Amino acid sequence: MQWRSIVVGLLVLRVLLNCAVWLVFGLGPSWGFDFPIKFTFNLHKIELLKDGEGATVKSNAWAQQMYDNRNPQANTCSKISGNSPKKSYLSFFQEGRDEYDKKYSSFPAALKVKMRGMARDMFYFGYDNYMKFAFPEDELNPIACEGRGPDVLNPSNININDVLGNYSLTLIDALDTLLVLGNVTEFHRAVKLVIDTVSFDKDSTVQVFEANIRILGSLISAHILLTDPRHPFGDIALKDYDNELLHLAHDLAVRLLPAFENTSTGIPYPRVNLKKGVPPDSINETCTAGAGSLLVEFGILSRLIGDSTFEWVARRAVKALWKLRSNETGLLGNVVNIQTGQWVGRQSGLGAGMDSFYEYLLKSYILFGEKEDYRMFSAAYESIQSHLRRGREACNEGEGDPPLYVNVNMFNGQIMNTWIDSLQAFFPGLQVLNGDVENAICLHAFYYAIWKRFGALPERYNWQLQAPDVLFYPLRPELVESTYLLYQATKNPFYLHVGMDILESLEKDTKVRCGYATLHHVVDKSKEDRMESFFLSETCKYLYLLFDEDNPLHKSESKYIFTTEGHVVPIDQRFREKSWEDQFPCEEPNNEPPANISNCERIPEERRYGLPLKSVYMRQIDHMVGLS
């Protein structure tokens, strides 16, 4: 009998420990807030059963199936006590309806001006200190007040060397933000500094993707804004400017081209040396986002200079990846071998390694009007909804968990792990651009609830344990971006309150002596000495635009879109035209899935300048992205 008592005691102790872990690290039953619309989201502790025999799997449960290497057939389900109250994760504000409406149904004009000023000051505190202590190096170490360049003593340190190329990264990445803030004088000074001091003839090995979105994209954006005859930011013409930024962009793109050579699939190598080409010890594996998110910048460059090469190699890579998707699910993996076309990473999700691949399918269509791009995006979006989305069918009503997008095996759709990452917070913004505003609202609420809990988004968050898996936050912009786009779509003042919350959290927890620092730990708020360039090019830019209603980008005649690095590019007829049509011969329709169509198929006139409307909200963002 004694052993039975011991076993019972151990079981009780385990239950108590589990409860303690949940209460300490989880978000608990009070995780959330209430929207001024009918949302009845319910978050509950999800128990993943080790043995799935006899488990009932509900179609609207997050944990439908858990992919287990030891037992791939094991099922899981959410266990919710019949007596458990259905607590909403939208319950941060418990004041009552009248108090809530009073607090969140409006945002005073004076407060908006104050927040806009705070966002502007935040940018300049980081930018001015970069120029004072770090330029011409790539990044600012805001705690030590010094510059940071490539780690030449440790070439294998890809966390640093993939991004930093010894080419004044932060200055280049911030160029168009200066214009968005209306500082033409500093913009001109920065452009001249780039022209006079930046060279890409460097013995630097960088990631193709990072160089493309941060450097190439910014140079192209600044050139277009400088030479735009419509003068959206006023007459900002620079005396004696002779397309030098465009020439720099062209030079960089040429140095990236070796990545596309000598690959059996057309999928590029992940890294190149700017002086020597692909390193002899380069690996043959790359992520889907890295290889498939080059089309916007490369395509614009091709159409600006009349050379099809750059768009052609980028589009070939996208098509090559697309052909490798699963026949069963339509999903792609996250890591592929560029020589064999075999998937090395079979995880399919919306975060790291995948995110901007989907983003650029849609944005390439918006910019270039190629039906093929939108067909691929639509098919991908359908697969995402079918296999990654967990939760009830309608986000606003019904029983079951609120919507969540999980990481699954690309071949069978089974859950591979129980975490999401902070990069996934971009997806509500993409849903807005696709007209799926209602689902964007729901998903945004999930990420904001996490921010509200920690004052930041942990790099990885375990939705089963309701606790961070990876605890750092490098000042990422994705949640701010989605907040901005949702405000533009709905004009709901709630999103101004979200932006204020984010802005105040950044000011309180990340500001240091010479800038804003990465949070090493979102709970104890310890810091790392790094301010990545996207903090100025995206995070500060979206926060400023959120509170600046009168910005030129918001005028009805202005039609712009943002690259994945937040760089501003216009919806322009000249990007719908190709001067090399004879180099793209018409192809006869084949038996490929719908996304693979002839490049020469004409776009109906009513669809030439944007996406078909899927929501009345799209009319509210027509001025922003040029959708009609």
Coordinates of C-alpha atoms in Angstrom, one line a residue, residues 35-540:
F35 CA -12.6 45.0 -29.1
P36 CA -15.5 47.4 -29.7
I37 CA -17.0 44.7 -31.9
K38 CA -18.5 41.3 -31.2
F39 CA -15.5 39.1 -30.5
T40 CA -15.9 36.1 -28.2
F41 CA -12.5 34.5 -28.5
N42 CA -11.7 31.8 -26.0
L43 CA -8.2 30.7 -25.1
H44 CA -7.8 27.6 -23.0
K45 CA -4.9 25.5 -21.9
I46 CA -4.3 22.8 -24.5
E47 CA -3.1 19.5 -23.3
L48 CA -1.2 17.5 -25.9
L49 CA -1.9 13.8 -25.3
K50 CA 1.1 11.5 -25.6
D51 CA -1.1 8.6 -26.8
G52 CA -3.9 9.6 -29.2
E53 CA -5.9 6.4 -29.2
G54 CA -9.5 7.2 -28.9
A55 CA -9.0 10.9 -28.9
T56 CA -11.7 13.0 -30.4
V57 CA -10.2 15.5 -32.9
K58 CA -12.4 18.6 -33.5
S59 CA -11.9 20.5 -36.7
N60 CA -11.8 23.8 -34.9
A61 CA -9.2 22.9 -32.3
W62 CA -5.7 24.3 -32.5
A63 CA -4.1 21.0 -31.7
Q64 CA -5.9 18.7 -34.2
Q65 CA -2.8 16.5 -34.7
M66 CA 0.6 16.7 -33.3
Y67 CA 3.4 15.6 -35.6
D68 CA 5.5 13.2 -33.5
N69 CA 8.6 11.6 -34.9
R70 CA 8.1 8.7 -32.6
N71 CA 4.5 8.2 -33.5
P72 CA 3.4 10.1 -36.6
Q73 CA -0.1 8.8 -36.2
A74 CA -0.6 10.2 -32.7
N75 CA -3.6 12.5 -32.4
T76 CA -4.1 15.3 -30.0
C77 CA -7.1 17.4 -28.8
S78 CA -7.8 20.3 -26.6
K79 CA -9.0 19.2 -23.1
I80 CA -11.3 21.8 -21.6
S81 CA -13.1 21.1 -18.4
G82 CA -16.9 21.2 -18.8
N83 CA -17.0 23.5 -15.7
S84 CA -14.3 25.8 -16.9
P85 CA -15.5 29.4 -17.7
K86 CA -14.8 30.4 -21.2
K87 CA -12.3 33.2 -20.6
S88 CA -11.5 35.5 -23.5
Y89 CA -7.9 36.4 -24.3
L90 CA -9.5 39.8 -25.1
S91 CA -10.0 40.5 -21.5
F92 CA -7.2 42.9 -20.5
F93 CA -9.7 45.7 -20.0
Q94 CA -12.3 44.8 -17.4
E95 CA -13.7 48.2 -16.8
G96 CA -17.1 47.5 -18.4
R97 CA -18.6 48.4 -21.7
D98 CA -19.1 52.1 -20.9
E99 CA -15.6 52.6 -19.6
Y100 CA -14.2 50.7 -22.5
D101 CA -16.1 52.7 -25.1
K102 CA -15.0 55.9 -23.4
K103 CA -11.4 54.8 -23.5
Y104 CA -10.9 53.1 -26.8
S105 CA -13.6 54.4 -29.2
S106 CA -11.8 57.6 -29.7
F107 CA -8.3 59.0 -29.8
P108 CA -7.9 62.7 -29.2
A109 CA -6.2 64.8 -31.9
A110 CA -3.8 66.3 -29.4
L111 CA -2.8 62.8 -28.2
K112 CA -2.2 61.8 -31.8
V113 CA 0.1 64.8 -32.3
K114 CA 1.9 63.9 -29.2
M115 CA 2.4 60.3 -30.3
R116 CA 3.5 61.4 -33.8
G117 CA 6.1 63.6 -32.1
M118 CA 7.3 60.7 -29.9
A119 CA 7.7 58.4 -32.9
R120 CA 9.6 61.2 -34.7
D121 CA 11.9 61.7 -31.7
M122 CA 12.5 58.0 -31.4
F123 CA 13.7 57.8 -35.0
Y124 CA 16.0 60.8 -34.6
F125 CA 17.4 59.6 -31.3
G126 CA 18.5 56.4 -33.0
Y127 CA 19.5 58.0 -36.3
D128 CA 21.4 60.9 -34.9
N129 CA 23.4 58.7 -32.6
Y130 CA 24.1 56.3 -35.4
M131 CA 25.5 59.2 -37.5
K132 CA 27.5 60.5 -34.5
F133 CA 29.0 57.3 -33.1
A134 CA 28.7 54.6 -35.8
F135 CA 28.7 56.0 -39.4
P136 CA 30.2 54.8 -41.8
E137 CA 29.9 51.4 -40.1
D138 CA 26.8 49.3 -40.6
E139 CA 25.1 49.4 -37.3
L140 CA 25.0 51.2 -34.0
N141 CA 25.8 49.5 -30.7
P142 CA 23.5 51.8 -28.7
I143 CA 24.8 50.8 -25.2
A144 CA 28.5 51.2 -26.0
C145 CA 27.9 54.1 -28.3
E146 CA 30.0 52.7 -31.1
G147 CA 29.8 51.3 -34.6
R148 CA 29.5 47.7 -35.6
G149 CA 30.7 46.1 -38.9
P150 CA 31.1 42.5 -40.1
D151 CA 32.7 40.0 -37.8
V152 CA 35.9 39.6 -39.9
L153 CA 37.6 37.5 -37.2
N154 CA 34.7 34.9 -37.2
P155 CA 33.4 34.5 -40.8
S156 CA 31.0 31.8 -39.5
N157 CA 29.1 34.3 -37.4
I158 CA 26.3 34.5 -39.9
N159 CA 24.0 36.3 -37.4
I160 CA 26.2 39.3 -38.0
N161 CA 27.9 38.7 -41.4
D162 CA 24.7 37.8 -43.3
V163 CA 23.5 41.4 -42.7
L164 CA 26.5 43.6 -42.3
G165 CA 28.6 44.2 -45.5
N166 CA 30.7 47.2 -44.6
Y167 CA 28.5 49.5 -46.6
S168 CA 26.9 51.9 -44.2
L169 CA 23.8 49.7 -43.9
T170 CA 21.8 51.8 -41.4
L171 CA 22.2 55.0 -43.3
I172 CA 21.1 53.5 -46.6
D173 CA 18.2 51.6 -44.9
A174 CA 16.9 54.8 -43.4
L175 CA 16.9 57.0 -46.5
D176 CA 13.2 57.0 -47.3
T177 CA 12.2 57.3 -43.7
L178 CA 13.8 60.7 -43.7
L179 CA 11.4 61.7 -46.5
V180 CA 8.4 60.1 -44.7
L181 CA 9.2 62.4 -41.8
G182 CA 9.4 65.4 -44.1
N183 CA 13.1 66.1 -43.5
V184 CA 14.2 66.9 -47.1
T185 CA 17.4 68.6 -46.0
E186 CA 18.7 65.6 -44.1
F187 CA 17.5 63.3 -46.9
H188 CA 19.6 65.3 -49.4
R189 CA 22.6 65.2 -47.1
A190 CA 22.2 61.4 -46.6
V191 CA 21.9 60.8 -50.3
K192 CA 25.1 62.7 -51.0
L193 CA 26.9 60.8 -48.2
V194 CA 25.8 57.5 -49.8
I195 CA 26.9 58.7 -53.3
D196 CA 30.3 59.9 -52.0
T197 CA 31.2 57.2 -49.6
V198 CA 29.5 53.9 -50.4
S199 CA 31.1 51.2 -52.6
F200 CA 30.1 47.6 -53.0
D201 CA 33.5 46.6 -54.2
K202 CA 34.1 44.9 -50.8
D203 CA 35.5 41.5 -49.7
S204 CA 32.3 40.9 -47.8
T205 CA 30.2 37.8 -47.9
V206 CA 26.5 38.7 -47.3
Q207 CA 23.2 37.0 -47.5
V208 CA 21.5 37.7 -50.9
F209 CA 18.1 38.2 -49.3
E210 CA 19.3 40.7 -46.7
A211 CA 21.4 42.7 -49.2
N212 CA 18.4 42.8 -51.5
I213 CA 15.7 44.0 -49.1
R214 CA 17.8 46.4 -47.0
I215 CA 20.2 47.9 -49.5
L216 CA 18.9 47.3 -53.0
G217 CA 15.4 48.1 -52.0
S218 CA 16.3 51.3 -50.2
L219 CA 18.5 52.6 -53.1
I220 CA 15.7 52.0 -55.6
S221 CA 13.1 53.6 -53.3
A222 CA 15.2 56.7 -52.7
H223 CA 16.0 57.0 -56.4
I224 CA 12.3 56.7 -57.4
L225 CA 11.2 59.3 -54.8
L226 CA 13.9 61.7 -55.9
T227 CA 12.9 61.5 -59.5
D228 CA 9.2 61.2 -59.2
P229 CA 7.6 63.9 -61.4
R230 CA 4.5 63.8 -59.3
H231 CA 6.5 65.2 -56.3
P232 CA 4.4 63.5 -53.5
F233 CA 6.8 64.9 -50.9
G234 CA 7.1 68.3 -52.6
D235 CA 9.9 69.4 -55.0
I236 CA 12.7 67.3 -53.5
A237 CA 14.9 67.3 -56.6
L238 CA 18.6 67.2 -55.8
K239 CA 20.8 69.5 -57.8
D240 CA 23.1 67.7 -60.2
Y241 CA 21.7 64.3 -59.3
D242 CA 22.5 62.0 -62.1
N243 CA 20.9 58.7 -61.1
E244 CA 23.8 57.7 -58.9
L245 CA 21.6 55.8 -56.5
L246 CA 20.2 53.7 -59.4
H247 CA 23.7 53.1 -60.6
L248 CA 24.7 51.9 -57.1
A249 CA 21.6 49.6 -57.1
H250 CA 22.5 48.2 -60.5
D251 CA 26.1 47.6 -59.3
L252 CA 24.9 45.7 -56.2
A253 CA 22.5 43.6 -58.2
V254 CA 25.2 42.6 -60.6
R255 CA 27.3 41.5 -57.7
L256 CA 24.4 39.4 -56.4
L257 CA 23.8 37.6 -59.7
P258 CA 26.5 34.9 -59.2
A259 CA 24.2 33.4 -56.6
F260 CA 21.9 32.4 -59.4
E261 CA 24.6 30.7 -61.5
N262 CA 25.6 27.0 -61.4
T263 CA 22.4 25.9 -59.6
S264 CA 20.6 22.9 -61.0
T265 CA 17.2 24.3 -60.0
G266 CA 17.6 28.0 -60.6
I267 CA 17.1 28.6 -56.9
P268 CA 20.0 30.9 -55.8
Y269 CA 22.8 30.3 -53.3
P270 CA 22.1 32.0 -50.0
R271 CA 25.3 34.0 -49.9
V272 CA 27.7 35.8 -52.2
N273 CA 31.0 37.6 -51.7
L274 CA 30.5 41.0 -53.2
K275 CA 34.0 41.0 -54.8
K276 CA 34.5 37.3 -55.5
G277 CA 31.1 35.7 -56.1
V278 CA 29.8 32.5 -54.5
P279 CA 32.3 31.3 -51.9
P280 CA 33.9 27.9 -52.7
D281 CA 32.6 26.5 -49.4
S282 CA 29.1 27.7 -49.9
I283 CA 26.3 25.4 -48.7
N284 CA 23.6 24.2 -51.1
E285 CA 20.7 24.9 -48.8
T286 CA 18.6 28.0 -48.6
C287 CA 15.3 29.0 -47.1
T288 CA 12.2 29.6 -49.1
A289 CA 11.8 33.3 -48.1
G290 CA 15.5 34.0 -48.8
A291 CA 15.3 32.5 -52.3
G292 CA 11.8 33.6 -53.2
S293 CA 11.6 37.2 -51.9
L294 CA 13.8 38.9 -54.5
L295 CA 11.2 39.6 -57.2
V296 CA 9.9 43.1 -56.1
E297 CA 13.4 44.7 -55.9
F298 CA 14.8 42.8 -58.9
G299 CA 11.7 43.4 -60.9
I300 CA 11.6 47.1 -60.3
L301 CA 15.3 47.4 -61.2
S302 CA 14.8 45.5 -64.4
R303 CA 11.9 47.8 -65.4
L304 CA 13.8 50.9 -64.5
I305 CA 16.9 50.1 -66.5
G306 CA 15.3 48.0 -69.3
D307 CA 17.3 44.9 -68.6
S308 CA 15.2 41.7 -68.0
T309 CA 18.0 39.8 -66.4
F310 CA 17.3 40.6 -62.8
E311 CA 13.5 40.0 -63.0
W312 CA 14.1 36.9 -65.0
V313 CA 16.4 35.2 -62.4
A314 CA 14.2 36.2 -59.5
R315 CA 11.0 35.0 -61.2
R316 CA 12.7 31.7 -62.3
A317 CA 13.6 31.1 -58.6
V318 CA 10.0 31.7 -57.5
K319 CA 8.7 29.3 -60.2
A320 CA 11.3 26.7 -59.2
L321 CA 10.2 26.8 -55.6
W322 CA 6.5 26.7 -56.6
K323 CA 7.0 23.6 -58.6
L324 CA 8.4 21.9 -55.5
R325 CA 5.3 22.3 -53.4
S326 CA 3.5 19.3 -52.1
N327 CA 1.0 17.6 -54.4
E328 CA -1.1 16.7 -51.4
T329 CA -1.3 20.0 -49.5
G330 CA 0.0 22.6 -51.9
L331 CA 2.4 23.7 -49.2
L332 CA 6.1 24.5 -49.4
G333 CA 8.8 23.7 -46.9
N334 CA 11.2 26.1 -45.3
V335 CA 14.6 24.9 -46.4
V336 CA 15.5 23.4 -49.8
N337 CA 18.6 22.0 -51.5
I338 CA 19.3 24.3 -54.5
Q339 CA 21.0 21.5 -56.5
T340 CA 18.6 18.5 -55.9
G341 CA 15.4 20.3 -55.3
Q342 CA 14.8 18.2 -52.2
W343 CA 13.2 19.7 -49.1
V344 CA 15.7 19.7 -46.2
G345 CA 13.3 21.5 -43.9
R346 CA 9.7 20.2 -44.2
Q347 CA 8.2 22.8 -41.9
S348 CA 5.5 25.0 -43.5
G349 CA 4.4 28.1 -41.6
L350 CA 4.1 31.8 -41.8
G351 CA 7.2 32.9 -40.0
A352 CA 11.0 32.7 -40.4
G353 CA 12.1 31.0 -43.6
M354 CA 8.6 31.4 -45.2
D355 CA 7.1 34.8 -44.5
S356 CA 8.1 37.1 -47.3
F357 CA 7.7 34.5 -50.0
Y358 CA 3.9 34.8 -49.6
E359 CA 4.2 38.6 -49.2
Y360 CA 6.0 39.1 -52.4
L361 CA 3.7 36.9 -54.5
L362 CA 0.9 39.4 -53.7
K363 CA 3.0 42.6 -53.8
S364 CA 4.6 41.5 -57.1
Y365 CA 1.1 41.3 -58.6
I366 CA 0.1 44.7 -57.2
L367 CA 3.2 46.2 -58.7
F368 CA 3.7 44.4 -62.0
G369 CA 0.2 43.2 -62.8
E370 CA 1.3 39.7 -63.6
K371 CA -1.6 37.3 -63.2
E372 CA 0.7 34.4 -62.6
D373 CA 1.8 36.0 -59.3
Y374 CA -1.7 36.4 -58.0
R375 CA -2.7 32.9 -59.1
M376 CA 0.2 31.6 -57.1
F377 CA -0.7 33.8 -54.1
S378 CA -4.3 32.7 -54.2
A379 CA -3.4 29.0 -54.3
A380 CA -0.9 29.5 -51.5
Y381 CA -3.4 31.4 -49.4
E382 CA -6.0 28.7 -49.9
S383 CA -3.4 26.0 -48.8
I384 CA -2.6 28.1 -45.7
Q385 CA -6.2 28.4 -44.7
S386 CA -6.8 24.7 -45.3
H387 CA -3.7 23.3 -43.5
L388 CA -2.1 25.9 -41.2
R389 CA -5.1 27.6 -39.8
R390 CA -6.5 26.2 -36.5
G391 CA -9.5 27.4 -34.7
R392 CA -13.2 28.0 -35.5
E393 CA -14.2 28.6 -39.0
A394 CA -15.6 32.1 -38.4
C395 CA -13.3 34.3 -36.3
N396 CA -16.1 36.4 -34.9
E397 CA -18.6 33.7 -33.8
G398 CA -19.0 30.0 -33.1
E399 CA -17.6 27.5 -30.7
G400 CA -14.0 26.5 -30.4
D401 CA -10.6 28.3 -30.3
P402 CA -9.9 31.6 -32.0
P403 CA -7.9 31.5 -35.2
L404 CA -4.2 30.6 -35.1
Y405 CA -1.7 29.6 -37.8
V406 CA 0.6 26.8 -36.7
N407 CA 3.7 25.1 -38.2
V408 CA 2.9 21.9 -40.0
N409 CA 4.6 19.2 -42.1
M410 CA 4.3 20.3 -45.7
F411 CA 3.4 16.9 -46.9
N412 CA 0.6 15.9 -44.6
G413 CA -0.4 19.1 -42.7
Q414 CA 0.3 17.6 -39.3
I415 CA 1.5 19.9 -36.5
M416 CA 5.3 19.8 -36.2
N417 CA 5.7 21.9 -33.0
T418 CA 3.7 24.2 -30.7
W419 CA 5.4 27.5 -31.3
I420 CA 4.9 30.5 -33.5
D421 CA 7.5 33.2 -34.1
S422 CA 7.3 37.0 -34.0
L423 CA 7.8 37.3 -37.8
Q424 CA 4.4 35.8 -38.2
A425 CA 2.9 39.0 -37.0
F426 CA 3.3 40.4 -40.5
F427 CA 0.5 38.2 -41.7
P428 CA -2.5 40.3 -40.6
G429 CA -1.1 43.2 -42.7
L430 CA -0.9 40.9 -45.7
Q431 CA -4.5 39.7 -45.1
V432 CA -5.5 43.4 -45.2
L433 CA -3.9 43.8 -48.6
N434 CA -5.7 40.7 -49.7
G435 CA -9.1 42.1 -48.5
D436 CA -9.5 39.6 -45.7
V437 CA -9.8 42.3 -43.1
E438 CA -12.0 40.4 -40.6
N439 CA -9.5 37.6 -40.3
A440 CA -6.7 40.1 -40.1
I441 CA -8.4 41.7 -37.1
C442 CA -8.7 38.4 -35.3
L443 CA -5.1 37.3 -35.9
H444 CA -3.7 40.7 -35.0
A445 CA -5.6 40.5 -31.6
F446 CA -3.6 37.3 -30.8
Y447 CA -0.2 38.9 -31.4
Y448 CA -1.2 42.1 -29.6
A449 CA -2.4 40.0 -26.6
I450 CA 1.2 38.6 -26.3
W451 CA 2.7 42.1 -26.6
K452 CA 0.3 43.3 -24.0
R453 CA 1.5 40.6 -21.7
F454 CA 5.2 41.1 -22.1
G455 CA 5.6 44.6 -23.5
A456 CA 7.3 43.0 -26.5
L457 CA 7.0 40.0 -28.8
P458 CA 9.3 37.2 -27.9
E459 CA 11.1 35.7 -30.9
R460 CA 9.2 32.4 -30.3
Y461 CA 6.1 31.9 -28.3
N462 CA 4.7 28.5 -27.3
W463 CA 1.0 28.5 -27.8
Q464 CA 0.5 25.3 -25.9
L465 CA 2.4 26.4 -22.7
Q466 CA 1.4 30.0 -23.3
A467 CA 4.9 31.1 -22.5
P468 CA 7.9 32.3 -24.6
D469 CA 10.3 29.6 -26.1
V470 CA 12.9 32.1 -27.3
L471 CA 13.0 35.2 -25.2
F472 CA 14.7 38.0 -27.1
Y473 CA 13.1 40.8 -29.1
P474 CA 15.3 42.7 -31.6
L475 CA 12.9 45.7 -32.1
R476 CA 11.1 43.9 -35.0
P477 CA 8.4 45.9 -36.9
E478 CA 5.9 43.2 -37.9
L479 CA 3.2 43.9 -35.3
V480 CA 3.5 47.7 -35.9
E481 CA 3.2 47.2 -39.6
S482 CA 0.0 45.1 -39.2
T483 CA -1.4 47.7 -36.8
Y484 CA -0.7 50.5 -39.2
L485 CA -2.4 48.6 -42.1
L486 CA -5.4 47.7 -40.1
Y487 CA -5.8 51.3 -39.0
Q488 CA -5.7 52.4 -42.6
A489 CA -8.3 49.7 -43.5
T490 CA -10.7 50.3 -40.6
K491 CA -9.9 53.7 -39.2
N492 CA -10.8 52.2 -35.8
P493 CA -9.1 54.3 -33.1
F494 CA -8.4 51.1 -31.2
Y495 CA -5.3 50.7 -33.4
L496 CA -4.0 54.1 -32.4
H497 CA -4.2 52.9 -28.8
V498 CA -2.3 49.7 -29.8
G499 CA 0.4 51.9 -31.5
M500 CA 0.6 54.1 -28.4
D501 CA 1.1 51.0 -26.2
I502 CA 3.9 49.7 -28.5
L503 CA 5.6 53.1 -28.7
E504 CA 5.5 53.6 -24.9
S505 CA 6.8 50.1 -24.3
L506 CA 9.7 50.7 -26.7
E507 CA 10.5 54.0 -25.1
K508 CA 10.4 52.6 -21.6
D509 CA 12.1 49.2 -22.0
T510 CA 14.5 49.5 -24.9
K511 CA 15.9 53.1 -24.8
V512 CA 19.5 53.3 -23.7
R513 CA 22.3 55.9 -23.8
C514 CA 22.7 56.2 -27.5
G515 CA 19.7 54.5 -29.1
Y516 CA 17.4 51.6 -28.7
A517 CA 18.7 48.2 -27.8
T518 CA 17.5 44.6 -28.5
L519 CA 15.8 43.0 -25.6
H520 CA 17.7 39.9 -24.5
H521 CA 14.8 38.8 -22.3
V522 CA 11.2 40.1 -22.7
V523 CA 10.4 39.3 -19.1
D524 CA 13.3 40.8 -17.2
K525 CA 14.0 43.4 -19.9
S526 CA 17.7 42.7 -20.0
K527 CA 19.3 44.0 -23.2
E528 CA 21.8 43.2 -26.0
D529 CA 24.0 45.9 -27.5
R530 CA 22.5 46.0 -31.0
M531 CA 20.1 48.2 -32.9
E532 CA 19.3 46.6 -36.3
S533 CA 18.7 48.8 -39.3
F534 CA 15.1 47.8 -39.6
F535 CA 14.3 49.6 -36.4
L536 CA 14.7 52.9 -38.3
S537 CA 13.6 51.8 -41.7
E538 CA 10.4 50.0 -40.5
T539 CA 9.5 50.2 -36.8
C540 CA 9.8 53.9 -36.5

